[in-house]
Tab-separated table of C-alpha atoms in Angstrom:
chain	number	residue	atom	x	y	z
A	1	MET	CA	-6.003	15.840	22.716
A	2	ALA	CA	-7.072	18.113	25.533
A	3	PRO	CA	-4.930	19.871	28.157
A	4	GLY	CA	-4.598	18.004	31.412
A	5	THR	CA	-4.317	14.595	29.720
A	6	ALA	CA	-1.542	12.137	28.958
A	7	ASN	CA	-1.960	10.601	25.520
A	8	PHE	CA	-0.316	7.340	24.518
A	9	ILE	CA	-0.238	6.749	20.749
A	10	LYS	CA	0.672	3.223	19.739
A	11	LEU	CA	1.678	2.693	16.112
A	12	GLN	CA	1.623	-0.467	14.052
A	13	ARG	CA	3.671	-0.270	10.837
A	14	THR	CA	2.554	-2.176	7.736
A	15	GLY	CA	4.415	-2.139	4.408
A	16	TYR	CA	2.769	-2.925	1.081
A	17	LYS	CA	4.522	-3.780	-2.163
A	18	PHE	CA	2.372	-3.962	-5.289
A	19	LEU	CA	3.330	-5.239	-8.720
A	20	PRO	CA	4.135	-2.694	-11.449
A	21	ARG	CA	2.654	-2.717	-14.957
A	22	PRO	CA	1.126	-4.747	-16.522
A	23	TYR	CA	-0.328	-5.887	-13.184
A	24	ARG	CA	-3.142	-3.804	-11.717
A	25	SER	CA	-3.106	-2.373	-8.224
A	26	TYR	CA	-5.292	0.049	-6.259
A	27	GLY	CA	-8.401	-1.318	-7.971
A	28	ASP	CA	-8.203	-0.895	-11.751
A	29	GLY	CA	-5.180	1.421	-11.757
A	30	TYR	CA	-1.445	0.930	-12.004
A	31	CYS	CA	1.337	1.865	-9.645
A	32	ALA	CA	4.705	3.482	-10.336
A	33	GLU	CA	8.065	2.191	-9.200
A	34	THR	CA	9.251	5.165	-7.182
A	35	SER	CA	12.767	3.726	-6.991
A	36	ALA	CA	13.315	4.981	-10.555
A	37	LEU	CA	15.288	8.190	-11.092
A	38	LEU	CA	12.163	10.040	-12.263
A	39	TYR	CA	10.430	9.549	-8.891
A	40	GLN	CA	13.266	10.261	-6.476
A	41	ASN	CA	11.944	11.890	-3.275
A	42	TYR	CA	8.432	11.320	-4.613
A	43	SER	CA	5.458	11.674	-2.291
A	44	TYR	CA	1.928	10.887	-3.421
A	45	ASP	CA	0.344	13.190	-0.819
A	46	ARG	CA	2.577	16.100	-1.824
A	47	CYS	CA	1.835	15.454	-5.491
A	48	VAL	CA	-1.928	15.487	-4.822
A	49	PHE	CA	-1.607	18.715	-2.828
A	50	GLN	CA	0.270	20.358	-5.716
A	51	TRP	CA	-2.272	18.971	-8.202
A	52	ILE	CA	-5.130	20.577	-6.262
A	53	ASN	CA	-3.312	23.916	-6.038
A	54	LYS	CA	-2.512	23.918	-9.771
A	55	ASN	CA	-6.120	23.222	-10.697
A	56	VAL	CA	-7.426	25.883	-8.325
A	57	HIS	CA	-4.883	28.332	-9.748
A	58	HIS	CA	-6.026	27.470	-13.275
A	59	ASP	CA	-9.728	27.893	-12.431
A	60	CYS	CA	-9.482	30.991	-10.227
A	61	ASN	CA	-6.334	32.634	-11.653
A	62	CYS	CA	-4.873	33.003	-8.164
A	63	SER	CA	-3.395	30.864	-5.404
A	64	THR	CA	-3.143	30.900	-1.644
A	65	LEU	CA	0.355	29.314	-1.787
A	66	PRO	CA	3.278	29.668	-4.211
A	67	ILE	CA	3.319	26.939	-6.887
A	68	GLU	CA	6.508	25.828	-8.566
A	69	GLY	CA	6.594	26.839	-12.233
A	70	LEU	CA	3.588	29.199	-12.010
A	71	PRO	CA	3.441	32.949	-11.356
A	72	PHE	CA	2.226	33.628	-7.854
A	73	LYS	CA	-0.835	35.835	-7.503
A	74	GLU	CA	-2.283	35.813	-4.003
A	75	CYS	CA	-6.035	35.307	-3.759
A	76	SER	CA	-8.065	38.091	-2.240
A	77	PHE	CA	-10.790	37.464	0.319
A	78	LEU	CA	-13.378	37.806	-2.455
A	79	ASP	CA	-11.511	35.254	-4.609
A	80	ILE	CA	-11.401	32.800	-1.702
A	81	ARG	CA	-15.098	33.226	-0.917
A	82	THR	CA	-16.353	33.023	-4.515
A	83	CYS	CA	-13.924	30.637	-6.218
A	84	THR	CA	-10.955	29.189	-4.339
A	85	LEU	CA	-12.931	27.633	-1.491
A	86	TRP	CA	-15.469	25.903	-3.735
A	87	LYS	CA	-12.889	24.686	-6.242
A	88	SER	CA	-10.753	23.302	-3.417
A	89	ILE	CA	-13.748	21.384	-2.070
A	90	LYS	CA	-14.422	20.048	-5.573
A	91	TYR	CA	-10.876	18.733	-6.066
A	92	TYR	CA	-10.546	17.383	-2.512
A	93	THR	CA	-13.763	15.454	-3.165
A	94	GLN	CA	-12.165	13.993	-6.288
A	95	VAL	CA	-9.167	12.937	-4.207
A	96	ALA	CA	-11.436	11.289	-1.638
A	97	GLN	CA	-13.158	9.403	-4.465
A	98	MET	CA	-9.729	8.435	-5.908
A	99	ASN	CA	-10.421	10.301	-9.163
A	100	VAL	CA	-6.986	11.884	-9.430
A	101	PRO	CA	-5.589	11.364	-12.966
A	102	PRO	CA	-2.984	8.585	-12.618
A	103	ASP	CA	-0.631	10.281	-15.077
A	104	ASP	CA	-0.507	13.385	-12.877
A	105	CYS	CA	0.000	11.608	-9.569
A	106	PRO	CA	0.759	7.892	-9.921
A	107	ARG	CA	0.450	5.846	-6.784
A	108	PRO	CA	3.724	4.282	-5.602
A	109	CYS	CA	4.193	0.517	-5.707
A	110	GLU	CA	5.730	0.536	-2.224
A	111	VAL	CA	3.841	2.260	0.582
A	112	VAL	CA	3.978	2.213	4.360
A	113	HIS	CA	0.881	2.650	6.497
A	114	TYR	CA	0.809	3.424	10.206
A	115	LYS	CA	-2.199	2.281	12.180
A	116	PRO	CA	-2.523	4.426	15.327
A	117	GLN	CA	-4.267	3.488	18.525
A	118	MET	CA	-4.580	6.104	21.252
A	119	THR	CA	-5.432	5.939	24.932
A	120	SER	CA	-5.664	8.867	27.336
A	121	SER	CA	-5.546	9.444	31.063
A	122	ALA	CA	-5.529	12.399	33.440
A	123	TYR	CA	-2.238	14.296	33.629
A	124	PRO	CA	-0.380	15.030	35.754
A	125	SER	CA	-1.106	12.901	38.779
A	126	GLN	CA	-1.892	14.640	42.041
A	127	PRO	CA	1.586	14.096	43.607
A	128	ALA	CA	3.322	15.223	40.396
A	129	LEU	CA	1.004	18.226	40.076
A	130	LYS	CA	2.197	19.635	43.391
A	131	SER	CA	5.847	19.235	42.396
A	132	TYR	CA	5.262	20.979	39.042
A	133	ALA	CA	3.598	24.016	40.624
A	134	ASN	CA	6.858	25.685	41.688
A	135	GLY	CA	6.672	29.038	39.885
A	136	PRO	CA	4.686	32.039	41.065
A	137	ASN	CA	2.172	31.638	38.231
A	138	ASP	CA	2.243	27.844	38.043
A	139	THR	CA	-0.926	27.078	39.929
A	140	GLU	CA	-2.407	23.624	39.836
A	141	GLN	CA	-5.351	24.833	37.781
A	142	TYR	CA	-3.029	26.603	35.308
A	143	ILE	CA	-1.086	23.374	34.753
A	144	ARG	CA	-4.302	21.414	34.289
A	145	ASP	CA	-5.518	23.918	31.677
A	146	ASN	CA	-2.275	24.344	29.696
A	147	VAL	CA	-0.127	21.223	29.945
A	148	LEU	CA	-0.526	17.879	28.215
A	149	ALA	CA	1.777	14.953	27.532
A	150	VAL	CA	2.085	12.959	24.294
A	151	TYR	CA	3.923	9.629	24.025
A	152	VAL	CA	4.378	8.057	20.595
A	153	PHE	CA	5.813	4.553	20.346
A	154	TYR	CA	5.696	1.404	18.249
A	155	ASP	CA	3.425	-1.394	19.345
A	156	ARG	CA	6.250	-3.827	18.539
A	157	PHE	CA	9.533	-3.623	16.684
A	158	LEU	CA	8.248	-5.755	13.845
A	159	GLU	CA	6.917	-4.615	10.497
A	160	GLU	CA	4.051	-6.471	8.916
A	161	ARG	CA	4.801	-6.686	5.190
A	162	VAL	CA	2.272	-7.530	2.471
A	163	GLU	CA	3.922	-8.264	-0.879
A	164	TYR	CA	2.111	-9.209	-4.078
A	165	VAL	CA	3.808	-11.702	-6.379
A	166	PRO	CA	2.775	-12.970	-9.835
A	167	GLU	CA	0.618	-16.069	-9.648
A	168	TYR	CA	2.372	-17.426	-12.747
A	169	THR	CA	5.803	-16.436	-13.996
A	170	SER	CA	7.538	-17.563	-17.174
A	171	MET	CA	9.612	-20.042	-15.153
A	172	SER	CA	6.588	-21.470	-13.328
A	173	ILE	CA	4.684	-21.877	-16.622
A	174	LEU	CA	7.706	-23.601	-18.180
A	175	GLY	CA	8.073	-25.830	-15.136
A	176	ASN	CA	4.395	-26.809	-15.191
A	177	LEU	CA	4.487	-27.598	-18.914
A	178	SER	CA	7.657	-29.630	-18.526
A	179	GLY	CA	6.177	-31.532	-15.604
A	180	GLN	CA	2.971	-32.314	-17.473
A	181	MET	CA	4.849	-33.383	-20.592
A	182	GLY	CA	7.156	-35.555	-18.530
A	183	PHE	CA	4.220	-37.167	-16.761
A	184	PHE	CA	2.306	-38.007	-19.937
A	185	LEU	CA	5.436	-39.067	-21.804
A	186	GLY	CA	6.472	-41.296	-18.926
A	187	ALA	CA	2.993	-42.800	-18.706
A	188	SER	CA	3.003	-43.538	-22.460
A	189	LEU	CA	6.369	-45.332	-22.311
A	190	VAL	CA	5.281	-47.398	-19.322
A	191	THR	CA	2.040	-48.335	-21.093
A	192	ILE	CA	3.853	-49.359	-24.292
A	193	THR	CA	6.340	-51.423	-22.280
A	194	GLU	CA	3.582	-53.216	-20.363
A	195	VAL	CA	1.617	-53.978	-23.562
A	196	ALA	CA	4.746	-55.306	-25.284
A	197	GLN	CA	5.587	-57.428	-22.224
A	198	THR	CA	2.065	-58.882	-22.142
A	199	VAL	CA	2.159	-59.706	-25.869
A	200	LEU	CA	5.581	-61.370	-25.599
A	201	LEU	CA	4.539	-63.437	-22.550
A	202	THR	CA	1.369	-64.555	-24.304
A	203	ILE	CA	3.332	-65.647	-27.400
A	204	TRP	CA	5.921	-67.410	-25.222
A	205	MET	CA	3.256	-69.342	-23.286
A	206	PHE	CA	1.467	-70.320	-26.527
A	207	PHE	CA	4.765	-71.455	-28.064
A	208	CYS	CA	5.654	-73.561	-24.996
A	209	ARG	CA	2.286	-75.350	-25.025
A	210	PHE	CA	2.637	-75.998	-28.788
A	211	ILE	CA	6.047	-77.628	-28.288
A	212	LYS	CA	4.754	-79.885	-25.479
A	213	HIS	CA	1.957	-81.180	-27.633
């Protein structure tokens, strides 16, 4: 976003709810139910950031930021140039390739994604520019070079929600088995009844003809 522009950022909110173990999510991995007490105030991005810092601290024996539970030793310029920078790139690459150990930073089963869409236009307009330039140093060119406007809003007040459900549950399996058993059992009884009815009618017709003769 450059000075002298008005930027309109439109957000579309989408919520995802994956199934916990034993169902797989995020490819071949599993997700964690962050509603549990263990994961209160849990953030996957913050966990990954701490994971990277802990690994860099372990490899370089220093850190650029304080890490909870570890003694803080600030990295010197030489440490950053020879170790910290390259180790950070290594671990950020692992994050990009989704190679973070799932036990260290499990992915949450419920996530919310925001899809942004931005448009820009010149700011301010010529009539507004003259009204803004009231101070002794507020020239039109100064405002163009130092002022910008940002508007953030929802595309619509509706949330698209994608929720994964088990294809078969214990109740659905039981219902399907019961329905199949009922169908075949009912068909068998109807077949037996029809065969018995046919046999009895045949005997009755043969008996009636025998009496007439």
